[in-house]
């Protein structure tokens, strides 16, 4: 008996010649793929006894299932070989697209057409001869659509014509995952980038991924720039944390010596650590890749110099399997909850999930994003500047120590007496100015204590001094070289201010790539404003920076933690953050200072024994509120007076806290506890939480502490909720194990009550999630982290400077400071920048710059969830006047006015009425949102009437008169229209008699002009 040879690849089956005196079967012309219109199939067969010839279709699916379909069957009688021609009819789900009638099937991996000669046996049919052909199935939506010859049911017809069926596309699958596509500045702390992965939507890919759990075949490739060697035993580059909060495959760390530490885990708690034989270089971009191929691990480093390429590689084969479940837990780029990150920068990081990259080390090129930022170019230039100034410091310090003071008269009060004839550019010639500053400082201080950092601070102070005296944009272009040199010498404030100048185009051309570079340099040194700046850029994806909530949160988490620490250490450099909008005259009138009549009146009331006034004065002085400069010592005197003389519970609490923590006064715990207990006895809730904190911290009495915290929590204390969350998180709750979910619920409660650290903790949990309890919510984590970060006292100081300039009519200074805060993403500052550009008092701005500034920052303002309706009105006016794109667009204007009206802004209702008066027909959807759908087919007079009525009836009392006048004018127009008609008629019938006319007029006066809406 001769059997056919099974085909090993797609296409027509291969077979060997056989003798046909016995049982045999051949497929003479099988198709290469399942087709609906294949020509007649020819089958050549013979048998040596009565038998059955059977044609089957065997399909294997991605999920491992096998489907066998019987296509044809006929009898075979002994004799000469015969050839049968038949129509090949394959199942519709295999050859056609799914369309509502043709069913959707699993993904077909292979299809085998099988012909066989079979004999009846007891209970079965034995196969005597067989031939097969392998057909390669098409993807489901690459197949033809079947032209049905039957009538569709209504439901199937709707499905066929629905968008999801007729325009079906394969879902996007993350086979190649870009964990990071931009550049991230790492401060060397625990604020890294968290990333998670989901299972594949495709059954094929998911099947392959699950099958490779214990034998991964993948690559992790990342670019890194190490600015400083690891200061701990190990620093994080990339690590994987599983759902049990343990390290998982892979973990890539940098050791103190500069070598790579790679940790891999397998089944049964088996793990292996590999130490590379090569070191990661400092201050140089390099590509690191970890390739996993079964039990083999290859670690490669590629260094790309200007003219050379260096490749280092190490390969290890493990004795145990490697387990990689990439959807379990999360990945961290840089530092995380359990390890600090490297100090430097991370570039693009790519994860090839189901395959090993075929890119060879010789083919590696520097990514475009790294080239555009040009970090190495900046560092090389700065190295030249630093060397130049270092030589100047050494030379002039030596002269000063020898008593030579010549040249000190070059400067006076921080400025040069001989001003520069032209702007010093950022080049070799511009470096001379930094050298002159070094000379001045060396000669002035006798060459003692002078360093590059001191010169940098002096350059920044000089630039600020010039800025404070400026009145137009041109000065910013002139002081930019000073800022850049100061930044080169390590002053992060100068770096960030330079970034703002380039980003906003203040006196120079906008250069987003330079702005990003300068912000990265400052953020890597932990500058607060730079961290906020980059968080904002990645949150909204502005200035060419890719939007990425995970990267944004990494920056916000850093500044949020700094904010919680800063608030525990008040200083004159910090001011309470107040959300003040410049168009709000009522709020502006409440701004004061130490010599203002409002503050003096409050002090007078405090001395007369008014507790509320005593509290207000003390908190203004302590936190720097409402324009009062921070003065902790003066604030303490008012706290003490309120606590001791007035026995005010709020003052007792505040004074007790200062004594407990030693803010501006020597710690006195017994006295602090006394005042806190008195405040608690008077029912002051924050004092209860403070006493609980004392019992926990000083006496270790968790039972008493928890009891007090739970009491305060029931009374709405944010501090109590936060501390209960900490107790649950650390497992310190009496007689209970650690419970992260209970901790989360208390953190969330504290955040919703306005606690900054509570918000930071909630954001931290949402960035990773709690398996089984809290899903990961990166976008919401950004919002909480941003809110906590924006409560920083240093931001408050910046906003206060901007407001002080505005109150002193220094519009240019106010614009610069508000622009700095606006670039950080602070919504009120963005509005105020737009408002200053809108007003442009004294024409201190170029009209083109002012118009662009208005458009950009009003637009940014309305994207904020809690935006000011005034911004909507002004954006609507700009659309109406054609200032946005040169064309008058009433639809866009109406949309802006509608949104303002929905926020109960009377100007929105009024402006909509004006649009209707100009014969613009408001869209149906707009009227529906306003609740005025019934007026769509009514006349414009009725619609104007109801719009003006809503304007008049809004809560804003200032709008009552103008809206009432508009409504009165409308009534007069309607009355005049109807009255003039009657007058004309009456004139023609004057001869009839005056009494008739009088009666008609009186009747008109008594009529209602408008329907009662």
Short mmCIF file of N, CA and C in Angstrom, two decimals, residues 281-414:
data_model
loop_
_atom_site.label_atom_id
_atom_site.label_comp_id
_atom_site.label_asym_id
_atom_site.label_seq_id
_atom_site.Cartn_x
_atom_site.Cartn_y
_atom_site.Cartn_z
N UNK A 281 29.33 54.56 30.53
CA UNK A 281 30.10 55.81 30.61
C UNK A 281 29.29 56.95 31.21
N UNK A 282 29.99 57.95 31.71
CA UNK A 282 29.35 59.15 32.24
C UNK A 282 29.27 60.22 31.17
N UNK A 283 28.20 61.02 31.25
CA UNK A 283 28.01 62.19 30.40
C UNK A 283 28.12 61.86 28.91
N UNK A 284 27.46 60.77 28.54
CA UNK A 284 27.50 60.32 27.14
C UNK A 284 26.27 59.46 26.88
N UNK A 285 25.59 59.73 25.75
CA UNK A 285 24.45 58.89 25.38
C UNK A 285 24.91 57.51 24.94
N UNK A 286 24.22 56.49 25.41
CA UNK A 286 24.51 55.12 24.95
C UNK A 286 23.21 54.32 24.94
N UNK A 287 23.19 53.31 24.11
CA UNK A 287 22.03 52.43 24.01
C UNK A 287 22.30 51.14 24.77
N UNK A 288 21.40 50.78 25.66
CA UNK A 288 21.48 49.52 26.41
C UNK A 288 20.34 48.63 25.95
N UNK A 289 20.63 47.37 25.71
CA UNK A 289 19.58 46.45 25.30
C UNK A 289 19.75 45.13 26.04
N UNK A 290 18.62 44.55 26.42
CA UNK A 290 18.57 43.24 27.07
C UNK A 290 17.72 42.34 26.18
N UNK A 291 18.34 41.31 25.62
CA UNK A 291 17.64 40.38 24.73
C UNK A 291 17.45 39.05 25.44
N UNK A 292 16.20 38.60 25.51
CA UNK A 292 15.87 37.31 26.13
C UNK A 292 15.45 36.34 25.03
N UNK A 293 16.15 35.20 24.95
CA UNK A 293 15.86 34.16 23.97
C UNK A 293 15.86 32.82 24.69
N UNK A 294 14.67 32.46 25.20
CA UNK A 294 14.61 31.23 25.97
C UNK A 294 15.38 31.38 27.27
N UNK A 295 16.43 30.58 27.44
CA UNK A 295 17.28 30.66 28.63
C UNK A 295 18.51 31.53 28.41
N UNK A 296 18.63 32.11 27.23
CA UNK A 296 19.82 32.90 26.89
C UNK A 296 19.53 34.38 27.07
N UNK A 297 20.47 35.08 27.71
CA UNK A 297 20.34 36.51 27.97
C UNK A 297 21.55 37.21 27.35
N UNK A 298 21.29 38.21 26.53
CA UNK A 298 22.36 38.99 25.91
C UNK A 298 22.18 40.46 26.28
N UNK A 299 23.20 41.04 26.89
CA UNK A 299 23.18 42.46 27.27
C UNK A 299 24.20 43.18 26.39
N UNK A 300 23.74 44.23 25.71
CA UNK A 300 24.60 44.95 24.77
C UNK A 300 24.57 46.44 25.08
N UNK A 301 25.72 47.09 24.94
CA UNK A 301 25.81 48.54 25.07
C UNK A 301 26.48 49.09 23.83
N UNK A 302 25.87 50.11 23.22
CA UNK A 302 26.42 50.76 22.03
C UNK A 302 26.68 52.22 22.37
N UNK A 303 27.92 52.63 22.17
CA UNK A 303 28.31 54.03 22.39
C UNK A 303 28.62 54.65 21.03
N UNK A 304 27.97 55.79 20.78
CA UNK A 304 28.16 56.45 19.49
C UNK A 304 28.84 57.79 19.71
N UNK A 305 30.14 57.84 19.41
CA UNK A 305 30.86 59.10 19.46
C UNK A 305 30.70 59.85 18.15
N UNK A 306 31.34 60.99 18.05
CA UNK A 306 31.24 61.79 16.82
C UNK A 306 31.84 61.07 15.63
N UNK A 307 32.91 60.32 15.86
CA UNK A 307 33.57 59.65 14.74
C UNK A 307 33.82 58.17 15.00
N UNK A 308 33.32 57.65 16.11
CA UNK A 308 33.61 56.26 16.44
C UNK A 308 32.36 55.58 16.99
N UNK A 309 32.41 54.27 17.00
CA UNK A 309 31.32 53.45 17.52
C UNK A 309 31.93 52.33 18.35
N UNK A 310 31.49 52.20 19.60
CA UNK A 310 32.01 51.16 20.48
C UNK A 310 30.86 50.26 20.90
N UNK A 311 31.07 48.96 20.83
CA UNK A 311 30.03 47.99 21.17
C UNK A 311 30.58 47.06 22.24
N UNK A 312 29.83 46.90 23.32
CA UNK A 312 30.16 45.95 24.38
C UNK A 312 28.99 45.01 24.54
N UNK A 313 29.28 43.72 24.74
CA UNK A 313 28.20 42.75 24.82
C UNK A 313 28.60 41.59 25.71
N UNK A 314 27.63 41.02 26.39
CA UNK A 314 27.86 39.82 27.20
C UNK A 314 26.65 38.91 27.06
N UNK A 315 26.90 37.62 26.90
CA UNK A 315 25.83 36.63 26.72
C UNK A 315 25.96 35.56 27.80
N UNK A 316 24.83 35.22 28.40
CA UNK A 316 24.80 34.20 29.44
C UNK A 316 23.64 33.26 29.19
N UNK A 317 23.87 31.97 29.45
CA UNK A 317 22.81 30.97 29.38
C UNK A 317 22.51 30.48 30.78
N UNK A 318 21.25 30.63 31.20
CA UNK A 318 20.86 30.32 32.57
C UNK A 318 20.57 28.83 32.72
N UNK A 319 20.66 28.37 33.93
CA UNK A 319 20.36 26.97 34.22
C UNK A 319 18.88 26.74 34.46
N UNK A 320 18.12 27.79 34.59
CA UNK A 320 16.68 27.66 34.84
C UNK A 320 15.90 28.48 33.80
N UNK A 321 14.62 28.21 33.74
CA UNK A 321 13.76 28.96 32.83
C UNK A 321 13.64 30.41 33.30
N UNK A 322 13.35 31.30 32.34
CA UNK A 322 13.09 32.70 32.65
C UNK A 322 11.59 32.94 32.54
N UNK A 323 11.01 33.50 33.57
CA UNK A 323 9.58 33.80 33.58
C UNK A 323 9.37 35.29 33.36
N UNK A 324 8.59 35.63 32.34
CA UNK A 324 8.26 37.02 32.05
C UNK A 324 6.77 37.10 31.73
N UNK A 325 6.00 37.66 32.66
CA UNK A 325 4.57 37.92 32.45
C UNK A 325 4.41 39.43 32.44
N UNK A 326 4.46 40.01 31.25
CA UNK A 326 4.58 41.47 31.17
C UNK A 326 3.30 42.21 31.52
N UNK A 327 2.16 41.51 31.62
CA UNK A 327 0.93 42.18 32.03
C UNK A 327 0.72 42.13 33.53
N UNK A 328 1.61 41.48 34.24
CA UNK A 328 1.50 41.37 35.69
C UNK A 328 2.29 42.51 36.34
N UNK A 329 1.63 43.34 37.15
CA UNK A 329 2.33 44.43 37.81
C UNK A 329 2.61 45.58 36.87
N UNK A 330 3.79 46.19 37.02
CA UNK A 330 4.11 47.39 36.24
C UNK A 330 5.62 47.49 36.07
N UNK A 331 6.03 48.26 35.05
CA UNK A 331 7.44 48.55 34.79
C UNK A 331 7.74 49.97 35.25
N UNK A 332 8.97 50.20 35.68
CA UNK A 332 9.39 51.53 36.13
C UNK A 332 10.68 51.90 35.41
N UNK A 333 10.67 53.07 34.78
CA UNK A 333 11.88 53.63 34.17
C UNK A 333 12.48 54.60 35.17
N UNK A 334 13.69 54.31 35.63
CA UNK A 334 14.33 55.15 36.63
C UNK A 334 14.01 54.69 38.02
N UNK A 335 13.79 55.66 38.93
CA UNK A 335 13.54 55.34 40.32
C UNK A 335 12.08 55.01 40.58
N UNK A 336 11.86 54.17 41.57
CA UNK A 336 10.51 53.78 41.92
C UNK A 336 10.33 53.70 43.43
N UNK A 337 9.28 53.04 43.84
CA UNK A 337 8.92 52.98 45.25
C UNK A 337 9.99 52.29 46.09
N UNK A 338 10.78 51.41 45.47
CA UNK A 338 11.72 50.60 46.23
C UNK A 338 13.19 50.88 45.93
N UNK A 339 13.46 51.75 44.97
CA UNK A 339 14.85 52.02 44.63
C UNK A 339 14.95 53.38 43.95
N UNK A 340 16.04 54.08 44.20
CA UNK A 340 16.27 55.37 43.54
C UNK A 340 16.76 55.15 42.12
N UNK A 341 16.52 56.16 41.28
CA UNK A 341 16.96 56.07 39.90
C UNK A 341 18.33 56.66 39.69
N UNK A 342 18.84 56.54 38.50
CA UNK A 342 20.13 57.14 38.15
C UNK A 342 19.95 58.64 38.00
N UNK A 343 21.02 59.38 38.14
CA UNK A 343 21.00 60.82 37.90
C UNK A 343 21.40 61.05 36.45
N UNK A 344 20.51 61.56 35.68
CA UNK A 344 20.81 61.78 34.27
C UNK A 344 19.54 61.91 33.45
N UNK A 345 19.56 61.32 32.27
CA UNK A 345 18.45 61.47 31.33
C UNK A 345 18.17 60.11 30.67
N UNK A 346 16.88 59.86 30.44
CA UNK A 346 16.47 58.67 29.71
C UNK A 346 15.93 59.10 28.35
N UNK A 347 16.37 58.38 27.33
CA UNK A 347 15.87 58.61 25.99
C UNK A 347 14.86 57.55 25.61
N UNK A 348 14.55 57.39 24.33
CA UNK A 348 13.53 56.43 23.90
C UNK A 348 13.81 55.02 24.41
N UNK A 349 12.74 54.38 24.89
CA UNK A 349 12.81 53.00 25.39
C UNK A 349 11.75 52.18 24.68
N UNK A 350 12.19 51.11 24.01
CA UNK A 350 11.29 50.27 23.21
C UNK A 350 11.34 48.84 23.73
N UNK A 351 10.16 48.24 23.79
CA UNK A 351 10.03 46.84 24.22
C UNK A 351 9.40 46.06 23.08
N UNK A 352 10.17 45.10 22.53
CA UNK A 352 9.68 44.22 21.48
C UNK A 352 9.12 42.97 22.17
N UNK A 353 7.80 42.86 22.23
CA UNK A 353 7.17 41.89 23.13
C UNK A 353 7.32 40.44 22.67
N UNK A 354 7.06 40.21 21.41
CA UNK A 354 7.00 38.82 20.93
C UNK A 354 8.11 38.45 19.98
N UNK A 355 9.11 39.28 19.89
CA UNK A 355 10.19 38.96 18.94
C UNK A 355 11.46 39.66 19.37
N UNK A 356 12.56 39.14 18.89
CA UNK A 356 13.86 39.76 19.14
C UNK A 356 14.18 40.69 17.98
N UNK A 357 14.54 41.91 18.28
CA UNK A 357 14.84 42.88 17.23
C UNK A 357 16.00 42.38 16.38
N UNK A 358 15.87 42.59 15.08
CA UNK A 358 16.93 42.17 14.16
C UNK A 358 17.97 43.25 13.94
N UNK A 359 17.83 44.38 14.63
CA UNK A 359 18.78 45.48 14.45
C UNK A 359 20.16 45.10 14.98
N UNK A 360 21.16 45.28 14.17
CA UNK A 360 22.53 44.97 14.58
C UNK A 360 23.17 46.19 15.22
N UNK A 361 24.15 45.99 16.11
CA UNK A 361 24.82 47.14 16.74
C UNK A 361 25.40 48.11 15.72
N UNK A 362 25.84 47.59 14.60
CA UNK A 362 26.42 48.47 13.58
C UNK A 362 25.37 49.34 12.89
N UNK A 363 24.08 49.00 13.07
CA UNK A 363 22.99 49.75 12.44
C UNK A 363 22.34 50.75 13.39
N UNK A 364 22.77 50.78 14.63
CA UNK A 364 22.16 51.67 15.62
C UNK A 364 22.51 53.12 15.29
N UNK A 365 21.50 53.98 15.33
CA UNK A 365 21.69 55.42 15.12
C UNK A 365 21.05 56.18 16.28
N UNK A 366 21.54 57.36 16.53
CA UNK A 366 20.99 58.18 17.61
C UNK A 366 19.59 58.63 17.22
N UNK A 367 18.58 58.47 18.08
CA UNK A 367 17.21 58.89 17.74
C UNK A 367 17.14 60.40 17.46
N UNK A 368 16.18 60.77 16.62
CA UNK A 368 16.03 62.18 16.23
C UNK A 368 15.76 63.07 17.44
N UNK A 369 14.98 62.57 18.41
CA UNK A 369 14.64 63.42 19.55
C UNK A 369 15.89 63.80 20.34
N UNK A 370 16.87 62.90 20.41
CA UNK A 370 18.12 63.21 21.11
C UNK A 370 18.95 64.20 20.29
N UNK A 371 18.94 64.01 18.97
CA UNK A 371 19.68 64.95 18.12
C UNK A 371 19.09 66.35 18.21
N UNK A 372 17.75 66.45 18.21
CA UNK A 372 17.11 67.76 18.22
C UNK A 372 17.40 68.53 19.51
N UNK A 373 17.40 67.85 20.62
CA UNK A 373 17.66 68.52 21.90
C UNK A 373 19.12 68.90 22.03
N UNK A 374 20.02 68.05 21.53
CA UNK A 374 21.46 68.34 21.50
C UNK A 374 22.01 68.64 22.90
N UNK A 375 21.79 67.72 23.80
CA UNK A 375 22.29 67.87 25.16
C UNK A 375 23.81 67.89 25.20
N UNK A 376 24.43 67.02 24.44
CA UNK A 376 25.90 66.95 24.46
C UNK A 376 26.51 68.24 23.92
N UNK A 377 25.87 68.86 22.93
CA UNK A 377 26.38 70.13 22.41
C UNK A 377 26.36 71.21 23.46
N UNK A 378 25.28 71.28 24.23
CA UNK A 378 25.20 72.25 25.33
C UNK A 378 26.30 72.02 26.35
N UNK A 379 26.51 70.77 26.74
CA UNK A 379 27.50 70.46 27.77
C UNK A 379 28.91 70.79 27.29
N UNK A 380 29.17 70.56 26.03
CA UNK A 380 30.50 70.90 25.50
C UNK A 380 30.73 72.40 25.54
N UNK A 381 29.70 73.17 25.15
CA UNK A 381 29.83 74.63 25.20
C UNK A 381 30.00 75.10 26.64
N UNK A 382 29.23 74.54 27.53
CA UNK A 382 29.34 74.93 28.95
C UNK A 382 30.71 74.58 29.52
N UNK A 383 31.28 73.50 29.06
CA UNK A 383 32.61 73.13 29.54
C UNK A 383 33.63 74.19 29.14
N UNK A 384 33.49 74.72 27.93
CA UNK A 384 34.40 75.79 27.48
C UNK A 384 34.18 77.05 28.32
N UNK A 385 32.90 77.39 28.58
CA UNK A 385 32.59 78.59 29.38
C UNK A 385 33.16 78.44 30.79
N UNK A 386 32.93 77.29 31.38
CA UNK A 386 33.39 77.06 32.75
C UNK A 386 34.90 77.13 32.84
N UNK A 387 35.58 76.57 31.85
CA UNK A 387 37.05 76.61 31.84
C UNK A 387 37.54 78.05 31.74
N UNK A 388 36.92 78.82 30.89
CA UNK A 388 37.30 80.22 30.71
C UNK A 388 37.12 81.00 32.01
N UNK A 389 35.96 80.84 32.64
CA UNK A 389 35.69 81.59 33.87
C UNK A 389 36.52 81.06 35.03
N UNK A 390 36.78 79.75 35.03
CA UNK A 390 37.63 79.18 36.09
C UNK A 390 39.03 79.80 36.04
N UNK A 391 39.54 79.98 34.85
CA UNK A 391 40.86 80.61 34.70
C UNK A 391 40.82 82.07 35.18
N UNK A 392 39.71 82.76 34.86
CA UNK A 392 39.58 84.15 35.31
C UNK A 392 39.52 84.22 36.84
N UNK A 393 38.79 83.29 37.45
CA UNK A 393 38.68 83.28 38.92
C UNK A 393 40.06 83.07 39.54
N UNK A 394 40.79 82.10 39.04
CA UNK A 394 42.12 81.81 39.60
C UNK A 394 43.06 83.01 39.42
N UNK A 395 43.02 83.61 38.23
CA UNK A 395 43.93 84.73 37.96
C UNK A 395 43.60 85.94 38.83
N UNK A 396 42.34 86.35 38.86
CA UNK A 396 42.00 87.57 39.61
C UNK A 396 41.99 87.32 41.12
N UNK A 397 41.73 86.10 41.54
CA UNK A 397 41.85 85.81 42.97
C UNK A 397 43.29 85.97 43.43
N UNK A 398 44.23 85.54 42.58
CA UNK A 398 45.65 85.71 42.91
C UNK A 398 46.01 87.19 42.97
N UNK A 399 45.50 87.99 42.01
CA UNK A 399 45.77 89.43 42.05
C UNK A 399 45.19 90.07 43.30
N UNK A 400 43.96 89.67 43.67
CA UNK A 400 43.32 90.25 44.84
C UNK A 400 44.08 89.92 46.11
N UNK A 401 44.60 88.69 46.20
CA UNK A 401 45.37 88.32 47.38
C UNK A 401 46.69 89.07 47.46
N UNK A 402 47.15 89.56 46.29
CA UNK A 402 48.38 90.35 46.27
C UNK A 402 48.10 91.84 46.47
N UNK A 403 46.80 92.20 46.60
CA UNK A 403 46.45 93.58 46.90
C UNK A 403 46.13 94.44 45.72
N UNK A 404 46.05 93.90 44.51
CA UNK A 404 45.74 94.69 43.31
C UNK A 404 44.22 94.81 43.19
N UNK A 405 43.66 96.01 43.36
CA UNK A 405 42.22 96.24 43.31
C UNK A 405 41.79 96.95 42.04
N UNK A 406 42.66 97.08 41.08
CA UNK A 406 42.31 97.80 39.85
C UNK A 406 41.22 97.04 39.11
N UNK A 407 40.33 97.77 38.57
CA UNK A 407 39.26 97.16 37.77
C UNK A 407 37.95 97.01 38.52
N UNK A 408 37.96 97.25 39.87
CA UNK A 408 36.72 97.04 40.60
C UNK A 408 35.67 98.10 40.28
N UNK A 409 36.19 99.28 39.77
CA UNK A 409 35.25 100.35 39.47
C UNK A 409 34.44 100.08 38.22
N UNK A 410 34.74 98.96 37.56
CA UNK A 410 33.97 98.65 36.34
C UNK A 410 32.50 98.47 36.67
N UNK A 411 32.20 97.98 37.88
CA UNK A 411 30.82 97.71 38.27
C UNK A 411 30.39 98.64 39.39
N UNK A 412 29.13 98.90 39.44
CA UNK A 412 28.55 99.69 40.52
C UNK A 412 27.12 99.24 40.73
N UNK A 413 26.84 98.80 41.95
CA UNK A 413 25.49 98.33 42.29
C UNK A 413 25.03 97.20 41.38
N UNK A 414 25.98 96.34 41.03
CA UNK A 414 25.62 95.16 40.24
C UNK A 414 25.48 95.39 38.76
#
